[in-house]
Every structure is written in structure tokens, then in C-alpha cells.
Coordinates of C-alpha atoms and ligand atoms in Angstrom, one line a residue:
X1 CA 5.6 -22.9 -20.5
X2 CA 8.8 -22.4 -18.5
X3 CA 8.9 -19.1 -16.6
X4 CA 12.0 -18.2 -14.6
X5 CA 11.7 -15.8 -11.6
X6 CA 14.3 -13.2 -10.7
X7 CA 14.2 -10.9 -7.7
X8 CA 16.2 -7.7 -7.3
X9 CA 16.4 -6.1 -3.9
X10 CA 16.8 -2.5 -3.0
X11 CA 20.6 -2.5 -3.1
X12 CA 20.5 -3.6 -6.8
X13 CA 18.5 -0.5 -7.8
X14 CA 19.9 2.1 -5.4
X15 CA 21.3 4.3 -8.2
X16 CA 21.0 5.0 -11.9
X17 CA 24.1 2.8 -12.4
X18 CA 22.3 0.1 -10.4
X19 CA 19.3 0.2 -12.6
X20 CA 21.5 0.0 -15.7
X21 CA 23.3 -3.0 -14.2
X22 CA 20.0 -4.8 -13.6
X23 CA 19.0 -4.1 -17.3
X24 CA 22.4 -5.6 -18.3
X25 CA 21.8 -8.7 -16.2
X26 CA 18.4 -9.1 -17.7
X27 CA 19.7 -8.6 -21.2
X28 CA 22.4 -11.3 -20.7
X29 CA 20.0 -13.9 -19.1
X30 CA 19.4 -16.9 -21.3
X31 CA 15.9 -17.4 -19.8
X32 CA 13.1 -17.3 -22.3
X33 CA 10.4 -15.9 -20.1
X34 CA 11.3 -13.9 -17.0
X35 CA 9.0 -12.8 -14.2
X36 CA 11.0 -10.0 -12.4
X37 CA 10.2 -8.8 -8.9
X38 CA 11.8 -5.6 -7.7
X39 CA 12.0 -4.0 -4.2
X40 CA 12.1 -0.3 -3.3
X41 CA 15.2 1.5 -4.3
X42 CA 18.1 1.5 -1.8
X43 CA 16.9 2.4 1.7
X44 CA 13.6 3.9 0.5
X45 CA 11.5 1.7 2.8
X46 CA 13.3 3.0 5.8
X47 CA 12.9 6.6 4.6
X48 CA 9.2 6.0 4.1
X49 CA 9.0 4.6 7.6
X50 CA 10.5 7.9 8.8
X51 CA 8.0 9.9 6.8
X52 CA 5.1 7.8 8.3
X53 CA 6.4 8.5 11.8
X54 CA 6.6 12.2 11.2
X55 CA 3.2 12.2 9.6
X56 CA 1.7 10.3 12.6
X57 CA 3.4 12.8 14.9
X58 CA 1.6 15.6 13.0
X59 CA 4.8 17.4 12.5
X60 CA 4.7 19.4 9.3
X61 CA 8.3 20.4 9.1
X62 CA 9.8 17.0 9.5
X63 CA 7.1 15.6 7.2
X64 CA 8.2 17.9 4.4
X65 CA 11.8 17.1 5.1
X66 CA 11.4 13.4 5.0
X67 CA 9.0 13.6 2.0
X68 CA 11.6 15.7 0.1
X69 CA 14.3 13.2 0.8
X70 CA 12.3 10.3 -0.8
X71 CA 11.3 12.6 -3.7
X72 CA 14.7 14.0 -4.5
X73 CA 16.4 10.6 -4.2
X74 CA 14.1 9.2 -6.9
X75 CA 14.4 12.2 -9.1
X76 CA 18.2 12.0 -9.0
X77 CA 18.0 8.4 -10.2
X78 CA 15.5 9.4 -13.0
X79 CA 17.9 12.2 -14.1
X80 CA 20.7 9.7 -14.4
X81 CA 18.5 7.3 -16.5
X82 CA 16.5 9.4 -18.9
X83 CA 18.0 12.1 -21.1
X84 CA 14.7 13.1 -22.6
X85 CA 13.1 15.2 -20.0
X86 CA 9.8 14.8 -21.7
X87 CA 9.8 11.1 -21.3
X88 CA 6.5 9.8 -19.8
X89 CA 8.3 8.3 -16.8
X90 CA 8.5 11.8 -15.3
X91 CA 4.8 12.2 -15.4
X92 CA 4.1 8.8 -13.9
X93 CA 6.5 9.3 -11.1
X94 CA 5.0 12.7 -10.5
X95 CA 1.6 11.2 -10.2
X96 CA 2.8 8.6 -7.7
X97 CA 4.3 11.4 -5.6
X98 CA 1.0 13.3 -5.9
X99 CA -0.9 10.3 -4.5
X100 CA 1.6 10.0 -1.6
X101 CA 1.2 13.7 -0.9
X102 CA -2.6 13.3 -1.1
X103 CA -2.5 10.6 1.5
X104 CA -0.4 12.7 3.8
X105 CA -2.8 15.7 3.4
X106 CA -5.9 13.7 4.2
X107 CA -4.7 13.3 7.8
X108 CA -5.3 10.3 10.0
X109 CA -8.0 8.0 8.9
X110 CA -8.2 6.3 12.3
X111 CA -7.2 6.9 15.8
X112 CA -3.9 5.9 17.3
X113 CA -4.8 2.2 17.9
X114 CA -2.1 -0.2 16.8
X115 CA -4.1 -1.5 13.8
X116 CA -4.4 2.0 12.4
X117 CA -0.7 2.4 12.4
X118 CA -0.3 -0.9 10.5
X119 CA -2.9 0.1 8.0
X120 CA -1.4 3.5 7.3
X121 CA 2.0 1.9 7.2
X122 CA 1.0 -0.3 4.2
X123 CA -0.8 2.6 2.4
X124 CA 2.3 4.7 2.6
X125 CA 5.3 2.4 2.5
X126 CA 4.1 0.7 -0.6
X127 CA 5.1 3.7 -2.7
X128 CA 8.7 2.6 -2.5
X129 CA 8.0 -0.5 -4.7
X130 CA 5.5 1.4 -6.9
X131 CA 8.2 4.0 -7.7
X132 CA 11.0 1.5 -8.2
X133 CA 9.0 -0.7 -10.5
X134 CA 7.7 2.3 -12.6
X135 CA 11.3 3.6 -13.1
X136 CA 12.8 0.2 -13.9
X137 CA 9.9 -0.6 -16.3
X138 CA 10.4 2.6 -18.3
X139 CA 14.2 2.1 -18.4
X140 CA 13.8 -1.5 -19.7
X141 CA 11.2 -0.4 -22.2
X142 CA 13.6 2.3 -23.4
X143 CA 16.2 -0.4 -24.0
X144 CA 13.5 -1.9 -26.3
X145 CA 12.9 -5.0 -24.2
X146 CA 9.5 -6.5 -24.6
X147 CA 8.4 -5.8 -21.0
X148 CA 5.2 -5.2 -19.2
X149 CA 4.6 -3.8 -15.7
X150 CA 2.0 -5.6 -13.6
X151 CA 0.6 -4.1 -10.4
X152 CA 1.2 -6.9 -7.9
X153 CA -1.9 -5.8 -6.0
X154 CA -3.9 -7.3 -8.8
X155 CA -2.0 -10.6 -8.4
X156 CA -1.2 -11.3 -4.8
X157 CA -4.3 -11.5 -2.6
X158 CA -3.8 -11.4 1.2
X159 CA -5.9 -11.2 4.3
X160 CA -6.0 -7.8 6.2
X161 CA -3.2 -8.3 8.6
X162 CA -1.5 -5.1 7.6
X163 CA 2.3 -5.1 7.8
X164 CA 2.4 -8.9 8.0
X165 CA -0.3 -10.0 5.6
X166 CA -1.0 -13.7 4.9
X167 CA -1.3 -14.9 1.4
X168 CA -4.5 -16.4 0.1
X169 CA -2.7 -19.0 -2.1
X170 CA -5.8 -20.2 -3.9
X171 CA -6.9 -16.9 -5.1
X172 CA -3.4 -15.7 -5.7
X173 CA -2.6 -18.7 -7.9
X174 CA -5.7 -18.1 -9.9
X175 CA -5.0 -14.4 -10.4
X176 CA -1.4 -15.1 -11.4
X177 CA -2.2 -18.0 -13.7
X178 CA -4.9 -16.0 -15.4
X179 CA -2.5 -13.1 -16.2
X180 CA 1.2 -14.0 -16.5
X181 CA 1.3 -17.1 -18.8
X182 CA -1.1 -15.2 -21.2
X183 CA 1.4 -12.3 -21.4
X184 CA 4.2 -14.7 -22.4
X185 CA 2.0 -16.4 -24.8
X186 CA 1.4 -13.1 -26.5
X187 CA 5.1 -12.3 -26.3
X188 CA 6.9 -15.5 -27.4
X189 CA 10.1 -13.5 -28.3
X190 CA 13.2 -14.5 -26.3
X191 CA 13.7 -12.6 -23.1
X192 CA 10.2 -11.1 -22.6
X193 CA 9.8 -9.7 -19.1
X194 CA 6.8 -9.5 -16.8
X195 CA 7.9 -6.9 -14.2
X196 CA 6.1 -6.5 -10.8
X197 CA 6.6 -5.2 -7.2
X198 CA 7.8 -7.3 -4.3
X199 CA 6.6 -6.8 -0.7
X200 CA 3.1 -5.7 -1.4
X201 CA -0.3 -7.3 -2.1
X202 CA -3.9 -6.4 -1.5
X203 CA -6.8 -7.6 0.5
X204 CA -10.3 -8.4 -0.8
X205 CA -11.4 -4.8 -0.4
X206 CA -8.5 -3.6 -2.6
X207 CA -6.5 -2.0 0.3
X208 CA -2.8 -2.4 -0.1
X209 CA -1.1 -4.8 2.3
X210 CA 2.5 -5.7 2.9
X211 CA 4.1 -9.0 3.6
X212 CA 6.6 -7.9 6.3
X213 CA 10.0 -6.2 6.0
X214 CA 12.3 -7.7 3.4
X215 CA 9.3 -9.5 2.0
X216 CA 10.2 -9.3 -1.6
X217 CA 12.0 -12.6 -1.6
X218 CA 8.8 -14.1 -0.4
X219 CA 6.9 -12.3 -3.2
X220 CA 9.2 -13.9 -5.7
X221 CA 8.7 -17.4 -4.2
X222 CA 4.9 -16.8 -4.4
X223 CA 5.3 -16.2 -8.2
X224 CA 7.7 -19.1 -8.6
X225 CA 5.2 -21.5 -6.9
X226 CA 2.1 -20.2 -8.7
X227 CA 3.9 -20.3 -12.1
X228 CA 5.3 -23.8 -11.5
X229 CA 8.8 -22.4 -12.1
X230 CA 11.8 -24.7 -11.9
X231 CA 14.2 -22.1 -10.7
X232 CA 14.2 -18.7 -9.0
X233 CA 17.1 -16.4 -8.5
X234 CA 17.6 -13.7 -5.8
X235 CA 20.2 -11.2 -6.9
X236 CA 22.2 -9.7 -4.0
X237 CA 25.2 -7.6 -3.2
X238 CA 27.1 -10.6 -1.8
X239 CA 28.5 -13.5 -3.8
X240 CA 25.8 -15.8 -2.4
X241 CA 24.8 -17.2 1.0
X242 CA 27.8 -16.5 3.2
X243 CA 28.8 -18.3 6.4
X244 CA 28.6 -14.9 8.1
X245 CA 27.6 -11.4 7.1
X246 CA 30.7 -10.1 5.3
X247 CA 30.0 -6.6 6.7
X248 CA 31.1 -7.7 10.1
X249 CA 33.2 -10.8 9.4
X250 CA 35.8 -10.0 6.8
X251 CA 36.9 -13.6 6.2
X252 CA 33.4 -15.1 5.6
X253 CA 33.1 -17.5 2.7
X254 CA 30.4 -18.2 0.2
X255 CA 28.5 -21.6 0.5
X256 CA 28.1 -23.2 -2.9
X257 CA 25.2 -25.4 -1.9
X258 CA 22.6 -25.5 0.9
X259 CA 19.7 -27.8 1.5
X260 CA 16.3 -26.3 1.8
X261 CA 16.3 -27.5 5.4
X262 CA 19.4 -25.7 6.3
X263 CA 18.2 -22.5 4.5
X264 CA 15.0 -22.6 6.5
X265 CA 17.0 -23.0 9.7
X266 CA 19.3 -20.1 8.8
X267 CA 16.4 -17.8 7.9
X268 CA 14.6 -18.8 11.0
X269 CA 17.5 -17.8 13.2
X270 CA 17.6 -14.5 11.4
X271 CA 20.1 -14.8 8.5
X272 CA 19.2 -11.7 6.6
X273 CA 20.2 -13.3 3.2
X274 CA 16.8 -14.9 2.7
X275 CA 13.4 -14.0 4.1
X276 CA 12.1 -16.8 6.4
X277 CA 8.9 -17.4 4.5
X278 CA 10.6 -17.8 1.1
X279 CA 12.0 -21.4 1.2
X280 CA 8.9 -23.4 2.2
X281 CA 6.9 -22.8 -1.0
X282 CA 10.0 -23.5 -3.0
X283 CA 10.7 -26.7 -1.2
X284 CA 7.1 -27.9 -1.6
X285 CA 7.3 -27.5 -5.3
X286 CA 11.0 -28.5 -5.6
X287 CA 12.0 -25.2 -7.1
X288 CA 15.8 -24.5 -7.1
X289 CA 16.7 -21.3 -5.5
X290 CA 19.9 -19.5 -6.6
X291 CA 21.4 -16.6 -4.7
X292 CA 23.7 -14.7 -7.0
X293 CA 25.7 -11.5 -7.0
X294 CA 24.5 -8.5 -9.1
X295 CA 27.9 -7.0 -8.5
X296 CA 29.6 -9.9 -10.2
X297 CA 27.1 -11.9 -12.2
X298 CA 29.8 -14.3 -13.4
X299 CA 30.1 -15.9 -10.0
X300 CA 28.2 -19.1 -9.6
X301 CA 26.5 -18.0 -6.3
X302 CA 24.7 -20.5 -3.9
X303 CA 22.3 -23.1 -5.1
X304 CA 19.6 -24.1 -2.6
X305 CA 17.8 -27.3 -3.3
X306 CA 16.7 -30.7 -2.1
X307 CA 19.8 -32.3 -0.7
X308 CA 19.3 -35.2 1.6
X309 CA 22.8 -35.6 2.8
X310 CA 24.0 -32.1 2.9
X311 CA 27.0 -31.6 5.2
X312 CA 29.1 -28.6 6.1
X313 CA 32.6 -28.3 7.4
X314 CA 32.5 -24.8 8.8
X315 CA 30.3 -22.9 11.3
X316 CA 27.6 -20.5 10.0
X317 CA 27.2 -17.3 12.1
X318 CA 24.0 -15.2 12.3
X319 CA 24.0 -11.9 14.2
X320 CA 20.9 -10.0 15.2
X321 CA 21.5 -6.5 16.6
X322 CA 19.1 -4.3 18.6
X323 CA 17.8 -7.0 20.8
X324 CA 16.0 -6.7 24.1
X325 CA 15.8 -9.3 26.8
X326 CA 12.6 -9.2 28.8
X327 CA 12.3 -11.2 32.0
X328 CA 8.9 -11.9 33.6
X329 CA 8.0 -13.2 37.1
X330 CA 4.3 -13.6 38.2
X331 CA 3.4 -10.8 40.7
X332 CA 1.5 -13.3 42.9
X333 CA 4.7 -15.2 43.6
X334 CA 3.4 -18.3 41.8
X335 CA 5.7 -20.4 39.7
X336 CA 5.9 -20.1 36.0
X337 CA 3.6 -22.9 34.9
X338 CA 1.8 -23.9 31.8
X339 CA -1.0 -21.5 32.4
X340 CA 1.4 -18.6 32.7
X341 CA 3.3 -19.7 29.6
X342 CA 0.2 -20.0 27.4
X343 CA -1.0 -16.7 28.7
X344 CA 2.3 -15.0 27.9
X345 CA 2.4 -16.5 24.4
X346 CA -1.1 -15.3 23.8
X347 CA -0.1 -11.8 24.8
X348 CA 3.0 -12.0 22.6
X349 CA 0.8 -13.1 19.6
X350 CA -1.6 -10.3 20.3
X351 CA 1.2 -7.7 20.2
X352 CA 2.7 -9.6 17.2
X353 CA 6.0 -9.9 18.9
X354 CA 8.2 -12.8 17.6
X355 CA 10.4 -14.5 20.2
X356 CA 14.0 -15.0 19.0
X357 CA 15.0 -17.1 22.0
X358 CA 13.5 -17.9 25.4
X359 CA 14.4 -19.6 28.6
X360 CA 12.5 -20.3 31.8
X361 CA 13.2 -21.1 35.4
X362 CA 10.8 -21.9 38.3
X363 CA 9.9 -18.3 38.9
X364 CA 10.9 -16.4 35.8
X365 CA 10.6 -16.5 32.1
X366 CA 12.9 -14.6 29.7
X367 CA 12.5 -13.8 26.1
X368 CA 14.8 -12.1 23.6
X369 CA 13.0 -10.1 20.9
X370 CA 13.7 -7.4 18.3
X371 CA 13.7 -4.0 20.0
X372 CA 10.9 -2.5 17.8
X373 CA 9.6 0.3 20.1
X374 CA 6.2 0.4 18.3
X375 CA 5.5 -3.1 19.5
X376 CA 7.7 -3.5 22.6
X377 CA 6.7 -0.4 24.6
X378 CA 3.0 -1.2 24.7
X379 CA 3.8 -4.9 25.2
X380 CA 5.9 -4.1 28.3
X381 CA 3.3 -1.8 29.7
X382 CA 0.7 -4.6 29.3
X383 CA 2.9 -7.3 30.9
X384 CA 3.6 -5.1 33.9
X385 CA 0.0 -5.4 35.0
X386 CA 0.5 -9.1 36.0
X387 CA 4.2 -9.7 35.9
X388 CA 7.2 -8.2 37.5
X389 CA 8.9 -7.1 34.3
X390 CA 12.5 -6.3 33.8
X391 CA 14.3 -5.6 30.6
X392 CA 17.8 -5.1 29.2
X393 CA 18.2 -3.5 25.8
X394 CA 21.0 -2.8 23.3
X395 CA 21.9 -6.4 23.1
X396 CA 23.1 -8.7 20.3
X397 CA 22.0 -12.2 19.6
X398 CA 24.4 -14.6 17.9
X399 CA 23.4 -17.9 16.5
X400 CA 26.1 -20.4 15.4
X401 CA 25.0 -23.4 13.4
X402 CA 27.4 -26.3 13.3
X403 CA 29.4 -24.6 16.0
X404 CA 32.8 -25.4 17.6
X405 CA 34.1 -24.1 20.9
X406 CA 36.6 -22.0 19.0
X407 CA 33.8 -20.4 16.9
X408 CA 31.8 -19.6 20.0
X409 CA 34.8 -18.1 21.8
X410 CA 35.6 -15.9 18.8
X411 CA 32.1 -14.4 19.2
X412 CA 32.0 -14.0 23.0
X413 CA 35.5 -12.5 23.4
X414 CA 35.1 -11.3 26.9
X415 CA 31.6 -9.9 26.5
X416 CA 28.9 -10.5 29.0
X417 CA 26.7 -13.5 28.2
X418 CA 23.1 -12.7 29.2
X419 CA 21.6 -15.9 28.0
X420 CA 22.9 -19.1 26.3
X421 CA 21.1 -22.0 24.6
X422 CA 22.7 -25.0 23.1
X423 CA 21.6 -28.0 21.1
X424 CA 23.7 -30.5 19.1
X425 CA 23.9 -28.4 16.0
X426 CA 23.2 -24.9 17.2
X427 CA 24.3 -22.5 20.0
X428 CA 22.7 -19.1 20.7
X429 CA 24.1 -16.4 22.9
X430 CA 22.7 -13.0 23.9
X431 CA 25.6 -10.6 24.5
X432 CA 25.8 -7.3 26.1
Ligands
LIG1 N1 11.4 -2.8 0.4 C1 11.0 -3.7 1.4 C2 11.9 -3.6 2.6 O1 12.9 -3.0 2.5 C3 10.8 -5.1 0.9 C4 12.1 -5.8 0.5 O2 13.1 -5.1 0.3 O3 12.2 -7.0 0.4 O4 11.6 -4.2 3.6
MG2 MG1 14.4 -3.4 0.7

């Protein structure tokens, strides 16, 4: 049985018109069996993060405000999709909001230790995907598609690393194989759809977990791998994988093909077009990844596959904003040696801070990381015990693959270079 996997991100379903457009794309697809993964609508995940923050601060007024924002946004989309105000979707969305309110009312389950934050994060932020999938499901069902909604927490099993859960591939494959092909077997009609949520999973105790921000691409790859798909498509608001984010580089161009290897490199350096964990399972099973535009589904998009001799004539730019550069020197005036380095990496791993780039000299070690205050503030406080710790925030990190001097200069343009790293194929600069 051949099952194709589609993934629609938040931008694809950020309005009633968006949901209708997704339904049109699905209706026009020539795939026989489709497994569809959907993310939270628009910027809902960010909005839920704000709600979580207010809730953790025990601030009732801002809690109500931020809750209402998420609530009203979804109801405005519902209003635009369902004329019949007695449609059962309203009741189901109500009950999801009741559950979210119930969670908020219960108060803190744990103290303020970092793990508790991550746990609560997953229990609250998952509502974005639960809401979007419920709404999309009912809209597709209304358009008389043969469609079924699957709760992904019954399908993707993870460990308990909340906010960054690791997939148990063996159990997940079993759960997916036991469920999804059977559905298509019972629904042999052309275009049957199994719909599910991206980003979330559950641990063996049944607690909701999440796979890391923007993790829905990875969810789709998990399904493609477990279902032995030949192809998976990520639908985006850009024509495909661009050589730079069109939001800041107006003359960026779409790449028609990419090798898995290059796609992994781009994701590793922070290209936001594909989640870093997505490519590896696809490469392992030789599943072709297409990145296509939901704005203009007629465009061919980018095709990512196994290409041994892939070459590119133009540089590819990756920009990461909100960076912080942290420099450490041992307080005891010792040199930075292997022991210090392994100690520092152990601390970074404990605080779950990912290093974007690093550099060391005899007496200091510098890292550039995402300025996530939840993680960075306690990290810096901890490091200060043993290291003279200085930091510089509000920085940008640019990576240029297949760079030229001209390309690098066009990025620096008189700004202060705080750190630079070059290899044959890649240059990275941290700019103030
Ligand atoms: N909704 C989640 C996020 O915004 C997951 C995703 O969109 O891939 O991070
Ligand atoms: Mg999203």
C-alpha cells in the first residue's frame, strides 16, 4: 500500500481562507492515500507560550487576556468555516478549551524547577495542534471527504524529555503500522485522508510530550518512515527551499533540487525551512521530500533526494537572530584545556543549550547560542561560579554555504564582526 505524507504548517491554516485552501489542495491531490500532519494555526504556539508564562507568573489578569486571545482567534476561524452554528465542531472546540481552562485552574503541579516548566509547557502548548486538527478535520468531513482524525499521542511514543522528546522508533512504528494502513484498507476510495497532529507525542505514562519548536516537519517524517512512504510533501508559504529567507532578502531564488546532505547542513545551520531532525529518517529510507507552496500549488517547489553529485552555483544564506555570545575564562587562571571543555559541554547539555558556533583560545572559550532567557539566565548564573563569564546579546549569526567574498561582504556591510569561522564550503559570522 502506498501512503503519501503531507504536512501543513501553521501559516497554511492561519485563517478560514487558509483552511479552505488546504482542503482544495487535498481535493486536487492525485495521491490515493494521504496521511496529513497539521500544526497549530498561525502563531498559536507563540500565543500559548505567552499564556503559559502568565500562568506560571500567577497573574490572573494577563492569564485571562492571553487565554482569550487564543480562544477568540480560533472562534473567528470557526465562524468563517461553519455556517451551521449547531455543527458539532463547536462543541468539540469548546471541550478542548474547557480542558485548557481546567489545566490553568488546577495551578502548578510542581515547583519552579526547570523540568516542571518543560512538563507544563507540553501539557498546555499541545492544545494548539489539538484545536487545529479538530477544526480541519470537521471542515474536510463537511466537504464529504473520507477522513478520520487520529490523536497522534496514540501513535508517536517518546521518552519523557518534555519540550524536546526523543522518539521511540520501535514502539512508534508498531503503533502506526497497527493503525494507519488498516484505515486505508477499510477506505479504499481515492483520496482517503488520515489526519493527525504534528509536534506532539506521548510518553509511556500517557503524558503529552512535544518534539521541539517547529517539530511538525519531523512528525511528518516519522510517519513517512514508519509507513514506508516514497514521498513526503511539506507545504509552505514560500515557493520551496530558497537560497535566503525572502522576508529579508528580496532577490532570493528557489532551489529546484537539493541533496539530503545539503538539506541536513542547511537545517543544522538553522535554515528555518526544514526542521533539523526531519531529513535523516527520510534519507535512511530514501523517501523523496518535496517542499511546495500552498500559496501557489502549481509551482514545482524543491525536490530533496539522494543526489551524489549535487552542485550549486549560488551561495545559500542562513540568518539567525536573537543570538547571545558567551565568553568564559576559568577563574583560577588556568588555560582552557580538555577538562574545561568537557566540563563546559556537560553543563551546556544539562541546561539543554545548543551551541550554534564556538571558538576557543588559550584562556577563553566563546559560544554563540539562541537567547532563550528560560535557559540562558540559569546557565549564566551557574557558569559564573567557576568561570569569568561575559556576554553580549542582541546579535545575529549569519551562515553562508558555498560563499564568495562578495556574498560575505554583502552581509557584513560595515557591521561589527564579533566572531568569524570559515571552512572550505561555509563561513559563519556573528554580527552586532
Ligand atoms: N506548532 C509548533 C510550533 O509552532 C510546531 C510546528 O509548527 O511545527 O513550533
Ligand atoms: Mg507552528
